[in-house]
């Protein structure tokens, strides 16, 4: 079954993407446009968050872009009206910032989500809502792989604010009958991410280092495991979730069941790019205290409910990512 058939539900639908000029949002917008959806993007273009007009270059004449903040009540009230589907990706995504200033997380992730869901309740209760949270909502893994039934003990304000946003949306699904599905994304990498700093998106930052022929710092012995997910697979999971009636109200991990350690990531990248290097680096006391250890998701539930599973190997995803940034470096460096 090809994508056009699989996602026929989205053909002709009016779709709103909050945070749609960012990494995942822009990849989602491009895919939705190809499927025949009428896409409106909302983005505040906050410096350092990854919003980039070049991200939607392939579809810039086929989408509508509205520059506004998720906290603008009147704008959000207006923009949700008439939308069939709302993909909620906007938020404070810099967990390093949250360590020194928790208020953007509280404002954007918690209050912003409440504003969006209240707008849906008042002006468009028929809309379907997809929320993209983070695997950080679990906190350190107590058992691997981590399933959706695992306890949530997030260790930072960023992760707590994402979990709170998820709970808010659950209330609107359960109490106010707003169709919603709640995704917890793992370590996503690929084209169209911000490449200006290393505060989040570690795999993409490693890509920048090898393209610049710089050494990749690998902390400890490099054997800490993560499930690195290519962005096209992530977008595919998001689309599966909104097109599946059985997904309503569900919390679903979006990850890959073939974890890699950081040393494998670095070695593969250096080989793919044919530049750069890697070096082992001792943990600083602060970084060691923050390091959650091995983490990879159990994706058996999303495979069962949606029939989704990732298709892209680590090497293939890194090859596509390196090629993209080598070609379009001027727009990201």
Coordinates of C-alpha atoms in Angstrom, one line a residue:
X1 CA 0.0 0.0 0.0
X2 CA 1.5 3.4 -1.0
X3 CA 1.3 6.5 1.1
X4 CA -1.5 8.1 -0.9
X5 CA -3.7 5.1 -0.3
X6 CA -2.7 4.6 3.3
X7 CA -3.3 8.3 4.2
X8 CA -6.3 8.9 2.0
X9 CA -8.0 10.4 5.1
X10 CA -5.7 13.5 4.8
X11 CA -6.4 14.3 1.2
X12 CA -8.2 17.6 1.0
X13 CA -8.2 18.1 4.8
X14 CA -7.4 21.4 6.4
X15 CA -4.4 21.0 8.7
X16 CA -2.8 23.3 11.3
X17 CA 0.8 22.6 12.4
X18 CA 2.0 24.6 15.4
X19 CA 5.8 24.9 15.3
X20 CA 5.6 24.1 11.6
X21 CA 8.8 25.9 10.6
X22 CA 10.9 23.8 12.9
X23 CA 12.6 20.4 12.4
X24 CA 9.8 17.9 12.6
X25 CA 7.0 20.3 11.8
X26 CA 8.5 21.3 8.4
X27 CA 9.1 17.7 7.4
X28 CA 5.5 17.0 8.3
X29 CA 4.3 20.0 6.3
X30 CA 6.1 18.8 3.2
X31 CA 4.7 15.3 3.5
X32 CA 1.1 16.5 4.2
X33 CA 1.3 18.8 1.1
X34 CA 2.3 15.8 -1.0
X35 CA -0.7 13.9 0.4
X36 CA -3.1 16.7 -0.7
X37 CA -3.7 18.4 2.6
X38 CA -4.2 22.2 2.9
X39 CA -1.5 23.1 5.4
X40 CA -1.4 26.2 7.7
X41 CA 1.8 26.6 9.7
X42 CA 2.0 28.6 12.9
X43 CA 5.4 29.6 14.2
X44 CA 6.8 32.3 16.4
X45 CA 10.3 32.1 14.9
X46 CA 12.0 32.4 18.3
X47 CA 15.7 32.6 17.8
X48 CA 17.6 29.3 18.5
X49 CA 14.5 27.1 18.3
X50 CA 15.0 25.9 14.8
X51 CA 12.3 27.8 12.9
X52 CA 13.7 28.3 9.4
X53 CA 11.8 29.4 6.3
X54 CA 14.2 27.4 4.1
X55 CA 12.8 24.3 5.8
X56 CA 9.6 24.6 3.7
X57 CA 11.4 25.6 0.5
X58 CA 9.9 22.7 -1.5
X59 CA 6.3 23.7 -0.6
X60 CA 6.6 27.4 0.1
X61 CA 4.0 28.3 -2.5
X62 CA 1.6 25.6 -1.3
X63 CA 1.3 26.3 2.4
X64 CA 0.1 29.2 4.5
X65 CA 2.4 30.6 7.2
X66 CA 1.2 32.6 10.1
X67 CA 3.8 34.2 12.4
X68 CA 2.3 34.2 15.8
X69 CA 3.0 32.9 19.3
X70 CA 1.1 29.9 20.8
X71 CA 0.4 32.2 23.7
X72 CA -1.6 34.6 21.6
X73 CA -5.1 33.6 22.6
X74 CA -7.0 35.6 20.0
X75 CA -4.8 34.3 17.2
X76 CA -5.0 30.7 18.2
X77 CA -8.8 31.0 18.7
X78 CA -9.0 32.2 15.1
X79 CA -6.5 29.8 13.6
X80 CA -8.1 26.6 14.9
X81 CA -11.4 27.4 13.3
X82 CA -12.3 25.1 10.3
X83 CA -9.2 22.9 10.8
X84 CA -9.8 19.1 10.4
X85 CA -6.5 18.2 12.1
X86 CA -4.1 20.0 14.4
X87 CA -0.6 18.8 14.9
X88 CA 0.7 20.4 18.1
X89 CA 4.5 20.6 17.9
X90 CA 5.2 24.2 19.2
X91 CA 6.9 24.5 22.5
X92 CA 10.1 25.2 24.5
X93 CA 12.4 22.5 23.4
X94 CA 15.7 23.5 25.0
X95 CA 16.1 21.3 28.1
X96 CA 19.4 23.1 28.9
X97 CA 17.6 26.5 29.1
X98 CA 15.0 25.0 31.4
X99 CA 17.7 24.3 34.0
X100 CA 18.4 28.0 34.4
X101 CA 15.0 29.5 33.4
X102 CA 11.9 27.3 33.8
X103 CA 9.4 29.9 32.9
X104 CA 9.5 29.5 29.1
X105 CA 8.7 25.8 29.6
X106 CA 5.7 26.7 31.8
X107 CA 4.5 29.4 29.5
X108 CA 4.9 27.7 26.1
X109 CA 4.5 24.0 26.9
X110 CA 1.8 24.2 29.6
X111 CA -0.1 27.4 29.1
X112 CA 0.3 27.3 25.3
X113 CA -1.2 23.8 25.2
X114 CA -4.1 24.9 27.4
X115 CA -4.7 27.8 25.1
X116 CA -4.8 25.6 22.1
X117 CA -7.0 23.0 23.6
X118 CA -9.4 25.5 25.0
X119 CA -9.6 27.1 21.6
X120 CA -10.5 23.7 20.1
X121 CA -13.2 23.2 22.8
X122 CA -14.8 26.6 22.1
X123 CA -14.3 27.0 18.4
X124 CA -13.6 23.6 16.8
X125 CA -14.5 20.5 18.9
X126 CA -14.5 18.3 15.8
X127 CA -10.8 18.7 15.2
X128 CA -8.4 15.8 15.6
X129 CA -5.3 16.7 17.7
X130 CA -1.9 15.0 17.7
X131 CA 0.6 16.0 20.4
X132 CA 4.3 15.2 20.1
X133 CA 5.9 14.9 23.5
X134 CA 9.3 13.4 24.5
X135 CA 10.7 10.2 25.8
X136 CA 12.2 12.4 28.6
X137 CA 8.7 12.3 30.2
X138 CA 9.7 8.9 31.6
X139 CA 12.8 10.0 33.3
X140 CA 15.6 7.5 33.7
X141 CA 14.7 4.0 32.5
X142 CA 14.0 1.5 35.3
X143 CA 13.5 -1.3 32.8
X144 CA 14.5 -1.6 29.1
X145 CA 12.9 -1.3 26.6
X146 CA 10.7 1.4 28.1
X147 CA 7.0 0.8 27.5
X148 CA 4.1 3.3 27.8
X149 CA 3.1 1.7 31.1
X150 CA 6.4 2.6 32.7
X151 CA 6.3 5.1 35.6
X152 CA 7.0 8.7 34.8
X153 CA 9.7 10.4 36.9
X154 CA 10.9 13.3 34.8
X155 CA 14.0 14.9 36.2
X156 CA 13.7 18.4 34.6
X157 CA 11.2 21.2 34.2
X158 CA 11.3 20.7 30.4
X159 CA 10.3 17.1 30.7
X160 CA 7.7 17.9 33.4
X161 CA 6.2 20.5 31.3
X162 CA 5.8 18.1 28.4
X163 CA 4.2 15.5 30.6
X164 CA 1.8 18.2 32.0
X165 CA 0.9 19.2 28.4
X166 CA 0.1 15.6 27.7
X167 CA -2.1 15.4 30.8
X168 CA -3.9 18.6 29.7
X169 CA -4.7 17.1 26.3
X170 CA -5.9 13.8 27.9
X171 CA -8.4 15.8 29.9
X172 CA -9.8 17.5 26.8
X173 CA -10.0 14.1 25.1
X174 CA -11.7 12.4 28.0
X175 CA -13.9 15.2 29.4
X176 CA -14.5 17.5 26.5
X177 CA -14.5 15.0 23.7
X178 CA -11.7 16.5 21.7
X179 CA -10.2 13.6 19.6
X180 CA -6.5 13.4 20.6
X181 CA -3.5 11.1 20.4
X182 CA -0.4 11.5 22.5
X183 CA 3.0 10.6 21.1
X184 CA 6.3 10.3 23.0
X185 CA 9.2 10.8 20.6
X186 CA 12.7 9.5 21.0
X187 CA 15.9 10.9 19.7
X188 CA 14.9 12.1 16.2
X189 CA 17.5 13.2 13.7
X190 CA 17.6 14.2 10.0
X191 CA 17.3 17.1 7.6
X192 CA 15.8 20.5 8.6
X193 CA 17.0 20.6 12.2
X194 CA 18.7 23.6 13.8
X195 CA 22.4 23.3 13.5
X196 CA 23.6 26.5 15.3
X197 CA 24.1 25.0 18.8
X198 CA 24.4 21.8 20.7
X199 CA 21.8 22.3 23.4
X200 CA 19.5 19.7 21.9
X201 CA 19.5 17.3 19.0
X202 CA 22.8 15.5 19.7
X203 CA 22.8 13.3 16.6
X204 CA 22.3 16.3 14.3
X205 CA 25.1 18.2 16.1
X206 CA 27.4 15.3 15.5
X207 CA 26.5 15.6 11.8
X208 CA 27.6 19.2 11.9
X209 CA 30.9 18.3 13.6
X210 CA 31.9 15.7 10.9
X211 CA 30.9 18.0 8.0
X212 CA 33.1 20.7 9.6
X213 CA 35.9 18.0 10.0
X214 CA 35.8 18.4 13.8
X215 CA 36.1 15.7 16.5
X216 CA 32.9 14.3 18.0
X217 CA 33.2 14.3 21.9
X218 CA 32.0 10.9 23.2
X219 CA 31.4 10.9 26.9
X220 CA 32.5 8.1 29.1
X221 CA 33.2 4.9 27.2
X222 CA 30.6 5.7 24.4
X223 CA 28.5 2.6 25.2
X224 CA 25.4 4.5 26.5
X225 CA 22.5 3.4 24.3
X226 CA 19.8 5.4 22.6
X227 CA 17.2 4.7 19.9
X228 CA 18.0 7.2 17.1
X229 CA 15.0 7.6 14.8
X230 CA 15.2 9.1 11.3
X231 CA 12.8 12.0 10.8
X232 CA 10.9 10.5 7.9
X233 CA 10.0 7.5 10.1
X234 CA 8.9 9.9 12.8
X235 CA 6.6 11.8 10.4
X236 CA 5.2 8.5 9.1
X237 CA 4.3 7.6 12.7
X238 CA 2.6 11.0 13.2
X239 CA 0.5 10.5 10.1
X240 CA -0.4 6.9 11.0
X241 CA -1.7 8.1 14.4
X242 CA -4.1 10.7 13.1
X243 CA -5.5 8.4 10.4
X244 CA -6.3 5.6 12.8
X245 CA -9.5 5.7 14.7
X246 CA -8.2 3.3 17.3
X247 CA -5.4 5.7 18.3
X248 CA -7.8 8.1 20.0
X249 CA -6.8 8.8 23.6
X250 CA -3.7 6.5 23.4
X251 CA -0.2 7.3 24.5
X252 CA 2.3 5.8 22.0
X253 CA 6.1 5.6 21.9
X254 CA 7.6 6.6 18.6
X255 CA 11.1 5.1 18.6
X256 CA 13.1 2.3 17.1
X257 CA 13.7 -1.1 18.5
X258 CA 17.3 -1.3 17.4
X259 CA 19.2 0.9 19.8
X260 CA 22.7 2.1 19.0
X261 CA 25.4 3.4 21.4
X262 CA 27.0 6.8 20.9
X263 CA 30.3 5.2 19.7
X264 CA 28.5 3.4 16.9
X265 CA 26.7 6.6 16.0
X266 CA 30.0 8.5 15.8
X267 CA 31.9 5.8 13.9
X268 CA 29.1 5.4 11.4
X269 CA 29.0 9.2 10.9
X270 CA 32.7 9.6 10.3
X271 CA 32.6 6.7 7.8
X272 CA 29.6 8.1 6.0
X273 CA 30.9 11.7 5.8
X274 CA 34.5 10.6 5.2
X275 CA 35.6 13.5 7.4
X276 CA 35.7 14.3 11.1
X277 CA 36.8 12.0 14.0
X278 CA 35.7 11.0 17.4
X279 CA 37.4 11.1 20.8
X280 CA 36.4 9.8 24.3
X281 CA 35.8 12.6 26.8
X282 CA 35.4 12.3 30.6
X283 CA 32.0 13.3 32.0
X284 CA 31.9 16.6 33.8
X285 CA 30.3 16.3 37.2
X286 CA 27.2 18.3 36.0
X287 CA 26.8 16.2 32.9
X288 CA 27.2 13.0 34.7
X289 CA 24.5 14.0 37.2
X290 CA 22.1 14.7 34.3
X291 CA 22.9 11.6 32.2
X292 CA 20.0 9.2 32.4
X293 CA 21.9 6.2 31.2
X294 CA 20.6 3.7 28.5
X295 CA 17.2 4.5 27.1
X296 CA 15.3 2.9 24.2
X297 CA 11.6 2.6 23.6
X298 CA 9.3 -0.4 23.5
X299 CA 7.4 0.2 20.2
X300 CA 5.3 -3.0 20.4
X301 CA 2.1 -0.9 21.2
X302 CA 2.4 1.5 18.2
X303 CA 3.2 -1.5 16.0
X304 CA 0.0 -3.2 17.2
X305 CA -2.3 -0.2 17.2
X306 CA -1.2 1.6 14.1
X307 CA 0.8 -1.1 12.1
X308 CA 3.7 1.3 12.1
X309 CA 7.4 0.5 12.4
X310 CA 10.5 2.4 11.4
X311 CA 12.0 1.6 8.0
X312 CA 15.3 3.5 8.0
X313 CA 18.5 2.0 9.3
X314 CA 21.0 4.2 11.2
X315 CA 23.5 4.2 8.3
X316 CA 20.9 5.0 5.7
X317 CA 19.4 7.8 7.8
X318 CA 22.8 9.3 8.5
X319 CA 23.7 9.1 4.8
X320 CA 20.6 11.1 3.8
X321 CA 21.2 13.6 6.6
X322 CA 24.8 14.3 5.7
X323 CA 23.9 14.7 2.1
X324 CA 21.2 17.2 2.9
X325 CA 23.4 19.4 5.1
X326 CA 26.4 19.2 2.7
X327 CA 24.1 20.5 -0.1
X328 CA 22.3 23.1 2.0
X329 CA 24.9 24.1 4.5
X330 CA 24.6 27.8 3.9
X331 CA 21.0 27.8 5.2
X332 CA 21.8 26.1 8.5
X333 CA 25.3 27.0 9.6

